[in-house]
Amino acid sequence: MLGIWFNHEDYRLRSKKHKDFSVLKMAGVTDAYILVKGMEDDIRITEDLFLHTKFLFREMKKLGIRTHGVFICSHDEYYCKKYPDRADSSLFGDKSTRRISHVDPYYLEYLEDSVFTANDIFDMDGIQLDFLRYGIVANGWSKLEEQIYEEHGLNVQTFKRELLEHYDSNKAGYNLLSIVSRYYQNDEQLISFVNGRRSVIKGFVRSLSEAIREKLPEKELSIAMMPEGLLPDQKGFALFHYGQDYNDFASFADRLFPMAYAGAYGKKSDWVGSVAKSASLSLKGAVMGLECTEPRTAMDIQGDLNEVTKYKNDGFCLFRYGRMIFALEEDNDTLLFNTYPGTVMSLLLVKSDEQEEKNFEIEEGSWLRINGHFDIIRAFGSFRTDSQSVYEGELCVVKEPSKYNK
């Protein structure tokens, strides 16, 4: 499969509405993953986002592209504002304004209702749960969760004090490498904490997935996960920080999506390849999540695609629409489509050892046809980012993605 994610921010940044998504069908996209419930809002009560999401589902179905609703599960600002006493607790004992408690039964009911309501409206082909990256070690310290840790053998108060000693108030974060390293030394307290944390997260996923399977058995269920759990030297971090083990969730989902976002990790394409290789050896039905957001370039994404296609997985999914230019070959020409909320100002066309710079302007949501086929197409311009600032520089060009989907 060849998938693409749609995010709310893309719509809110645009100066005009995109009406023509035929580029996706031409590019070989088979599945669209559309954000339904984000970190801040519930699509059902946000009118402009609701109408836009309904429009996306309708347009994808017209093109014959399978549709999946994406639900961010561990961040929910709307829910936490409405029920502040139910929010997650931090090490300091403070209630979060965004993170939910994974042992809150009312939130599970709320999330299930979000999924079922969305399916009634959009008639989704699948459901994707996206949450594991948000359950970090600083959170999850409610009395009930601490009781679960204790049941797994953890001395909660001693362990909390140790974690707080590693808190850097200047950076508002933790230097945890020395603690995580003890996992590989079979430290009893580290193992107890990891097992308790896994129990909390696994229980949350099991409850949600079983409810979806029971009511919507025909829907494809997928889970977007962090990549560390597939890398032997980082598995301890994945367990400690996220409570995440791929083996825990394989039976709950039809597909797992390792989000191998090289740019976010400051890595190169060979790192993406190592994640893809591990997924091919240990998972059934893995789809590699690849990053197109700034500052990723044509060279970066082409390198990622070259790596992931070395291994036998179920395909790849691009994050995200609104952060890429599609370059598609048609007869003797190349068609370019700009999905960015901004303008392409120039192209660098590379063929064999020759390269040529052209001052082509491509507005958002617009096509450009140029004569010839090229080994690499680099694009330069500007666009509005999620933080409302303006990015200027090289943009990401995805060239002939369907050729990698074999």
Short mmCIF file of C-alpha atoms in Angstrom, two decimals:
data_model
loop_
_atom_site.label_atom_id
_atom_site.label_comp_id
_atom_site.label_asym_id
_atom_site.label_seq_id
_atom_site.Cartn_x
_atom_site.Cartn_y
_atom_site.Cartn_z
CA MET A 1 0.00 0.00 0.00
CA LEU A 2 0.96 3.65 -0.43
CA GLY A 3 -0.61 5.90 2.17
CA ILE A 4 -0.73 9.60 2.98
CA TRP A 5 -1.70 11.42 6.18
CA PHE A 6 -3.92 14.50 6.33
CA ASN A 7 -3.64 16.88 9.29
CA HIS A 8 -5.87 19.72 10.52
CA GLU A 9 -3.07 22.28 10.36
CA ASP A 10 -2.82 21.96 6.59
CA TYR A 11 -6.39 23.18 6.15
CA ARG A 12 -6.05 26.08 8.58
CA LEU A 13 -2.87 27.37 6.94
CA ARG A 14 -4.21 27.53 3.41
CA SER A 15 -5.18 30.69 1.57
CA LYS A 16 -7.52 28.66 -0.64
CA LYS A 17 -9.33 25.34 -0.45
CA HIS A 18 -7.87 22.42 -2.38
CA LYS A 19 -10.60 20.91 -4.51
CA ASP A 20 -8.66 18.62 -6.85
CA PHE A 21 -6.94 15.61 -5.27
CA SER A 22 -6.47 13.69 -8.51
CA VAL A 23 -2.70 13.93 -7.98
CA LEU A 24 -3.04 11.30 -5.25
CA LYS A 25 -4.58 8.75 -7.58
CA MET A 26 -1.99 9.58 -10.25
CA ALA A 27 0.78 9.13 -7.66
CA GLY A 28 -0.50 5.66 -6.76
CA VAL A 29 -1.89 6.52 -3.31
CA THR A 30 -4.12 3.70 -2.11
CA ASP A 31 -5.01 4.80 1.43
CA ALA A 32 -5.71 8.18 3.06
CA TYR A 33 -5.27 8.58 6.84
CA ILE A 34 -7.36 11.60 7.85
CA LEU A 35 -7.05 13.18 11.29
CA VAL A 36 -10.46 13.08 12.96
CA LYS A 37 -9.62 13.69 16.63
CA GLY A 38 -6.53 15.78 17.24
CA MET A 39 -4.76 16.85 20.42
CA GLU A 40 -6.83 19.99 20.95
CA ASP A 41 -10.27 19.33 19.58
CA ASP A 42 -13.05 16.91 18.84
CA ILE A 43 -13.99 17.11 15.17
CA ARG A 44 -17.66 16.64 16.05
CA ILE A 45 -17.87 20.00 17.82
CA THR A 46 -15.53 22.10 15.63
CA GLU A 47 -17.70 23.11 12.68
CA ASP A 48 -15.06 24.23 10.14
CA LEU A 49 -12.88 21.18 10.76
CA PHE A 50 -15.90 18.90 10.69
CA LEU A 51 -16.97 20.20 7.27
CA HIS A 52 -13.42 19.99 5.90
CA THR A 53 -12.96 16.44 7.20
CA LYS A 54 -16.28 15.40 5.67
CA PHE A 55 -15.12 16.93 2.38
CA LEU A 56 -11.82 14.99 2.48
CA PHE A 57 -13.56 11.67 3.11
CA ARG A 58 -15.97 12.35 0.24
CA GLU A 59 -13.23 13.32 -2.22
CA MET A 60 -11.05 10.32 -1.36
CA LYS A 61 -13.98 7.95 -1.88
CA LYS A 62 -14.66 9.52 -5.28
CA LEU A 63 -11.08 8.67 -6.27
CA GLY A 64 -11.37 5.10 -5.01
CA ILE A 65 -8.85 5.72 -2.22
CA ARG A 66 -9.48 3.84 1.02
CA THR A 67 -10.19 6.12 4.00
CA HIS A 68 -9.01 5.74 7.59
CA GLY A 69 -9.94 7.99 10.51
CA VAL A 70 -6.98 8.90 12.75
CA PHE A 71 -7.59 9.37 16.48
CA ILE A 72 -4.91 10.83 18.76
CA CYS A 73 -5.65 9.08 22.01
CA SER A 74 -3.31 10.26 24.76
CA HIS A 75 -3.59 14.02 24.25
CA ASP A 76 -7.02 15.57 24.56
CA GLU A 77 -7.18 19.21 25.59
CA TYR A 78 -10.95 19.37 25.17
CA TYR A 79 -11.54 16.42 27.50
CA CYS A 80 -9.03 17.61 30.13
CA LYS A 81 -10.60 21.08 30.24
CA LYS A 82 -14.05 19.59 30.61
CA TYR A 83 -12.96 17.06 33.27
CA PRO A 84 -9.79 18.47 34.89
CA ASP A 85 -9.98 16.07 37.83
CA ARG A 86 -9.61 13.11 35.44
CA ALA A 87 -6.47 14.34 33.67
CA ASP A 88 -3.10 12.62 33.93
CA SER A 89 -0.84 13.42 36.88
CA SER A 90 2.81 14.37 36.63
CA LEU A 91 5.68 13.41 38.91
CA PHE A 92 5.12 16.69 40.69
CA GLY A 93 1.48 15.78 41.33
CA ASP A 94 0.12 18.38 38.91
CA LYS A 95 -2.81 17.61 36.65
CA SER A 96 -2.12 17.91 32.93
CA THR A 97 -4.12 20.24 30.70
CA ARG A 98 -3.71 17.88 27.74
CA ARG A 99 -2.69 14.35 28.71
CA ILE A 100 -5.37 11.89 29.66
CA SER A 101 -4.98 9.10 32.18
CA HIS A 102 -4.68 5.71 30.51
CA VAL A 103 -6.60 4.13 33.40
CA ASP A 104 -9.57 6.49 33.17
CA PRO A 105 -12.59 4.33 32.19
CA TYR A 106 -14.63 7.41 31.30
CA TYR A 107 -12.06 8.49 28.74
CA LEU A 108 -12.19 5.07 27.10
CA GLU A 109 -15.96 5.42 26.77
CA TYR A 110 -15.53 8.93 25.38
CA LEU A 111 -12.91 7.79 22.86
CA GLU A 112 -14.98 4.81 21.78
CA ASP A 113 -17.93 7.12 21.22
CA SER A 114 -15.71 9.42 19.13
CA VAL A 115 -14.72 6.50 16.91
CA PHE A 116 -18.25 5.12 16.51
CA THR A 117 -19.79 8.54 15.87
CA ALA A 118 -17.14 9.33 13.25
CA ASN A 119 -17.74 6.04 11.51
CA ASP A 120 -21.49 6.74 11.33
CA ILE A 121 -20.73 10.07 9.66
CA PHE A 122 -17.78 9.25 7.41
CA ASP A 123 -18.19 5.49 6.82
CA MET A 124 -14.47 4.91 7.21
CA ASP A 125 -12.66 1.90 5.75
CA GLY A 126 -10.34 1.82 8.73
CA ILE A 127 -9.43 3.32 12.09
CA GLN A 128 -5.95 4.36 13.19
CA LEU A 129 -4.95 4.90 16.81
CA ASP A 130 -2.12 7.37 17.30
CA PHE A 131 -1.06 7.87 20.88
CA LEU A 132 2.03 6.05 22.09
CA ARG A 133 4.49 8.89 21.53
CA TYR A 134 2.64 11.09 24.01
CA GLY A 135 2.70 8.91 27.13
CA ILE A 136 6.09 10.01 28.44
CA VAL A 137 7.69 8.99 31.72
CA ALA A 138 6.98 12.32 33.48
CA ASN A 139 3.27 11.48 33.36
CA GLY A 140 1.14 8.58 34.51
CA TRP A 141 1.55 8.98 38.25
CA SER A 142 -2.03 8.92 39.47
CA LYS A 143 -2.74 6.87 42.56
CA LEU A 144 -4.28 4.08 40.50
CA GLU A 145 -1.30 3.91 38.15
CA GLU A 146 1.12 3.98 41.07
CA GLN A 147 -0.80 1.08 42.56
CA ILE A 148 -0.26 -0.86 39.33
CA TYR A 149 3.49 -0.11 39.49
CA GLU A 150 3.56 -1.33 43.08
CA GLU A 151 1.79 -4.55 42.09
CA HIS A 152 4.67 -5.15 39.67
CA GLY A 153 7.21 -4.74 42.47
CA LEU A 154 8.21 -1.06 42.17
CA ASN A 155 9.09 1.05 45.21
CA VAL A 156 7.14 4.01 43.88
CA GLN A 157 8.26 6.77 46.22
CA THR A 158 11.95 5.90 45.93
CA PHE A 159 11.75 5.66 42.16
CA LYS A 160 9.89 8.96 41.85
CA ARG A 161 12.55 10.70 43.93
CA GLU A 162 15.25 9.30 41.68
CA LEU A 163 13.49 10.50 38.55
CA LEU A 164 13.07 13.97 40.02
CA GLU A 165 16.80 14.12 40.73
CA HIS A 166 17.36 13.82 36.99
CA TYR A 167 14.97 16.64 36.13
CA ASP A 168 16.65 19.69 34.59
CA SER A 169 14.46 22.70 35.36
CA ASN A 170 16.40 24.88 32.91
CA LYS A 171 15.53 22.56 30.01
CA ALA A 172 12.21 21.34 31.42
CA GLY A 173 13.24 17.78 30.72
CA TYR A 174 15.02 14.71 32.02
CA ASN A 175 18.49 13.27 31.53
CA LEU A 176 17.49 9.64 31.83
CA LEU A 177 20.22 7.75 30.00
CA SER A 178 21.88 6.58 33.20
CA ILE A 179 18.55 5.23 34.48
CA VAL A 180 17.54 3.60 31.20
CA SER A 181 20.92 1.88 30.93
CA ARG A 182 20.03 -0.14 34.02
CA TYR A 183 17.30 -1.88 32.03
CA TYR A 184 20.00 -3.71 30.10
CA GLN A 185 21.61 -4.70 33.40
CA ASN A 186 18.37 -6.37 34.52
CA ASP A 187 17.92 -3.92 37.39
CA GLU A 188 14.89 -5.18 39.33
CA GLN A 189 13.34 -1.76 39.91
CA LEU A 190 13.72 -0.75 36.27
CA ILE A 191 12.14 -4.01 35.16
CA SER A 192 9.29 -3.54 37.65
CA PHE A 193 8.60 -0.03 36.37
CA VAL A 194 8.75 -1.09 32.72
CA ASN A 195 6.42 -4.02 33.31
CA GLY A 196 3.94 -1.82 35.16
CA ARG A 197 4.07 0.83 32.46
CA ARG A 198 3.59 -1.76 29.72
CA SER A 199 0.63 -3.17 31.63
CA VAL A 200 -1.06 0.26 31.75
CA ILE A 201 -0.56 1.04 28.05
CA LYS A 202 -1.34 -2.48 26.85
CA GLY A 203 -4.54 -2.54 28.90
CA PHE A 204 -5.61 0.76 27.36
CA VAL A 205 -5.01 -0.49 23.81
CA ARG A 206 -6.65 -3.84 24.46
CA SER A 207 -9.83 -2.25 25.84
CA LEU A 208 -10.12 0.20 22.95
CA SER A 209 -9.29 -2.30 20.21
CA GLU A 210 -11.66 -4.93 21.58
CA ALA A 211 -14.51 -2.41 21.64
CA ILE A 212 -13.78 -1.44 18.03
CA ARG A 213 -13.48 -5.06 16.91
CA GLU A 214 -16.78 -5.94 18.55
CA LYS A 215 -18.80 -3.11 17.03
CA LEU A 216 -16.90 -2.56 13.76
CA PRO A 217 -15.40 -5.96 12.92
CA GLU A 218 -15.11 -5.20 9.20
CA LYS A 219 -12.90 -2.12 9.69
CA GLU A 220 -9.12 -2.26 9.33
CA LEU A 221 -7.45 -1.29 12.60
CA SER A 222 -3.95 0.20 12.61
CA ILE A 223 -1.71 1.72 15.28
CA ALA A 224 0.94 4.41 14.69
CA MET A 225 3.97 3.72 16.89
CA MET A 226 7.38 5.14 17.71
CA PRO A 227 10.37 3.49 15.96
CA GLU A 228 12.67 2.96 18.96
CA GLY A 229 11.07 -0.34 19.92
CA LEU A 230 12.38 -1.92 16.70
CA LEU A 231 16.01 -0.98 17.36
CA PRO A 232 17.88 -3.28 19.78
CA ASP A 233 19.97 -0.50 21.30
CA GLN A 234 16.88 1.68 21.91
CA LYS A 235 14.29 -0.87 22.99
CA GLY A 236 14.92 -0.10 26.66
CA PHE A 237 14.16 3.56 26.02
CA ALA A 238 10.92 2.67 24.20
CA LEU A 239 9.78 0.49 27.10
CA PHE A 240 10.82 2.96 29.80
CA HIS A 241 9.68 6.19 28.16
CA TYR A 242 6.56 5.05 26.27
CA GLY A 243 5.65 1.70 27.83
CA GLN A 244 5.70 0.42 24.28
CA ASP A 245 6.53 -3.03 22.92
CA TYR A 246 5.56 -3.97 19.37
CA ASN A 247 4.82 -7.53 20.45
CA ASP A 248 2.20 -6.22 22.88
CA PHE A 249 0.09 -4.72 20.10
CA ALA A 250 0.61 -7.03 17.13
CA SER A 251 -2.48 -9.06 18.00
CA PHE A 252 -4.66 -5.97 18.42
CA ALA A 253 -4.16 -4.42 14.98
CA ASP A 254 -4.16 -5.41 11.33
CA ARG A 255 -1.19 -3.11 10.69
CA LEU A 256 1.44 -1.37 12.79
CA PHE A 257 3.02 1.86 11.53
CA PRO A 258 6.58 2.50 12.76
CA MET A 259 6.97 6.28 12.39
CA ALA A 260 10.53 6.35 11.08
CA TYR A 261 10.75 10.15 10.93
CA ALA A 262 14.43 10.67 10.23
CA GLY A 263 14.27 14.47 10.35
CA ALA A 264 12.68 14.50 13.79
CA TYR A 265 15.47 12.26 15.08
CA GLY A 266 18.29 14.02 13.24
CA LYS A 267 19.03 10.80 11.34
CA LYS A 268 19.79 9.84 7.74
CA SER A 269 18.09 7.37 5.43
CA ASP A 270 20.24 4.44 6.57
CA TRP A 271 18.56 4.76 9.98
CA VAL A 272 15.15 4.52 8.27
CA GLY A 273 16.45 1.40 6.54
CA SER A 274 17.44 -0.16 9.87
CA VAL A 275 13.91 0.39 11.21
CA ALA A 276 12.41 -1.08 8.03
CA LYS A 277 14.70 -4.10 8.20
CA SER A 278 13.79 -4.84 11.81
CA ALA A 279 10.09 -4.44 11.01
CA SER A 280 10.35 -6.92 8.14
CA LEU A 281 11.97 -9.48 10.42
CA SER A 282 9.68 -9.13 13.44
CA LEU A 283 6.30 -7.82 12.28
CA LYS A 284 3.50 -8.89 9.99
CA GLY A 285 1.69 -6.09 8.21
CA ALA A 286 4.09 -3.22 8.96
CA VAL A 287 3.75 0.06 7.07
CA MET A 288 6.68 2.47 7.27
CA GLY A 289 5.80 6.04 8.19
CA LEU A 290 8.08 8.47 6.31
CA GLU A 291 8.53 12.17 7.02
CA CYS A 292 8.19 14.92 4.44
CA THR A 293 7.98 17.92 6.77
CA GLU A 294 10.65 20.62 6.84
CA PRO A 295 13.60 20.48 6.54
CA ARG A 296 13.25 17.22 4.56
CA THR A 297 14.24 17.46 0.90
CA ALA A 298 13.96 15.52 -2.36
CA MET A 299 17.28 13.83 -1.63
CA ASP A 300 16.13 12.83 1.87
CA ILE A 301 12.79 11.30 0.90
CA GLN A 302 14.26 9.56 -2.14
CA GLY A 303 16.91 8.06 0.13
CA ASP A 304 14.21 6.90 2.57
CA LEU A 305 12.22 5.26 -0.22
CA ASN A 306 15.31 3.53 -1.60
CA GLU A 307 15.95 2.10 1.87
CA VAL A 308 12.45 0.92 2.80
CA THR A 309 11.93 -0.88 -0.49
CA LYS A 310 14.89 -3.13 0.22
CA TYR A 311 12.75 -4.99 2.76
CA LYS A 312 9.46 -6.84 2.62
CA ASN A 313 6.85 -4.82 4.52
CA ASP A 314 3.30 -3.85 3.57
CA GLY A 315 4.24 -0.46 2.13
CA PHE A 316 4.81 3.10 3.33
CA CYS A 317 2.83 6.16 4.34
CA LEU A 318 3.89 9.80 3.83
CA PHE A 319 3.53 12.45 6.51
CA ARG A 320 1.90 14.54 5.26
CA TYR A 321 -0.27 16.16 2.58
CA GLY A 322 0.66 19.84 2.63
CA ARG A 323 4.38 19.16 3.04
CA MET A 324 5.36 17.78 -0.35
CA ILE A 325 5.49 18.40 -4.07
CA PHE A 326 4.57 15.44 -6.24
CA ALA A 327 6.66 14.93 -9.39
CA LEU A 328 5.04 12.51 -11.84
CA GLU A 329 6.19 11.45 -15.29
CA GLU A 330 3.68 11.59 -18.15
CA ASP A 331 4.83 10.72 -21.66
CA ASN A 332 7.93 12.90 -22.24
CA ASP A 333 6.99 15.45 -19.59
CA THR A 334 7.10 15.78 -15.81
CA LEU A 335 4.05 17.05 -13.92
CA LEU A 336 4.58 18.81 -10.60
CA PHE A 337 1.83 19.48 -8.07
CA ASN A 338 2.43 21.75 -5.06
CA THR A 339 0.58 20.70 -1.89
CA TYR A 340 2.37 23.24 0.36
CA PRO A 341 0.47 26.23 1.80
CA GLY A 342 2.92 28.46 -0.03
CA THR A 343 4.72 29.01 -3.32
CA VAL A 344 7.50 27.22 -5.19
CA MET A 345 9.81 29.88 -6.66
CA SER A 346 12.50 27.84 -8.42
CA LEU A 347 13.53 24.31 -9.42
CA LEU A 348 16.90 22.63 -9.79
CA LEU A 349 16.61 19.91 -12.44
CA VAL A 350 19.30 17.23 -12.30
CA LYS A 351 19.90 14.67 -15.07
CA SER A 352 23.04 12.55 -15.17
CA ASP A 353 25.88 15.00 -14.51
CA GLU A 354 23.99 18.04 -15.72
CA GLN A 355 21.81 20.38 -13.72
CA GLU A 356 19.76 23.41 -14.63
CA GLU A 357 18.05 25.98 -12.42
CA LYS A 358 14.66 27.31 -13.54
CA ASN A 359 12.62 30.13 -12.03
CA PHE A 360 9.25 28.38 -12.12
CA GLU A 361 6.48 29.64 -9.84
CA ILE A 362 3.96 27.07 -8.59
CA GLU A 363 1.20 28.36 -6.33
CA GLU A 364 -0.36 26.10 -3.68
CA GLY A 365 -2.75 23.53 -5.09
CA SER A 366 -1.43 24.12 -8.62
CA TRP A 367 0.18 22.08 -11.41
CA LEU A 368 3.24 22.76 -13.56
CA ARG A 369 4.22 20.76 -16.65
CA ILE A 370 7.88 20.75 -17.72
CA ASN A 371 9.47 18.96 -20.63
CA GLY A 372 11.72 16.00 -19.87
CA HIS A 373 12.42 13.41 -17.17
CA PHE A 374 14.97 14.00 -14.42
CA ASP A 375 16.97 11.98 -11.89
CA ILE A 376 16.37 14.50 -9.14
CA ILE A 377 14.11 17.54 -8.90
CA ARG A 378 14.85 20.00 -6.12
CA ALA A 379 12.39 22.78 -5.27
CA PHE A 380 12.84 26.05 -3.38
CA GLY A 381 10.23 28.42 -2.01
CA SER A 382 8.31 29.38 1.12
CA PHE A 383 5.21 28.36 3.05
CA ARG A 384 3.32 29.02 6.28
CA THR A 385 4.18 26.61 9.08
CA ASP A 386 2.05 25.23 11.91
CA SER A 387 3.46 27.92 14.24
CA GLN A 388 2.31 30.61 11.77
CA SER A 389 5.90 31.53 10.91
CA VAL A 390 7.17 31.48 7.32
CA TYR A 391 9.67 28.85 6.21
CA GLU A 392 11.96 29.76 3.34
CA GLY A 393 14.30 27.25 1.73
CA GLU A 394 14.29 23.84 0.10
CA LEU A 395 11.02 21.96 -0.09
CA CYS A 396 10.34 18.21 -0.24
CA VAL A 397 9.76 16.68 -3.68
CA VAL A 398 8.38 13.12 -3.83
CA LYS A 399 9.22 11.76 -7.25
CA GLU A 400 7.16 8.92 -8.76
CA PRO A 401 6.17 7.34 -5.39
CA SER A 402 4.18 4.55 -7.05
CA LYS A 403 7.35 2.99 -8.49
CA TYR A 404 8.44 2.19 -4.91
CA ASN A 405 5.13 0.52 -4.08
CA LYS A 406 5.77 -2.91 -5.57
#
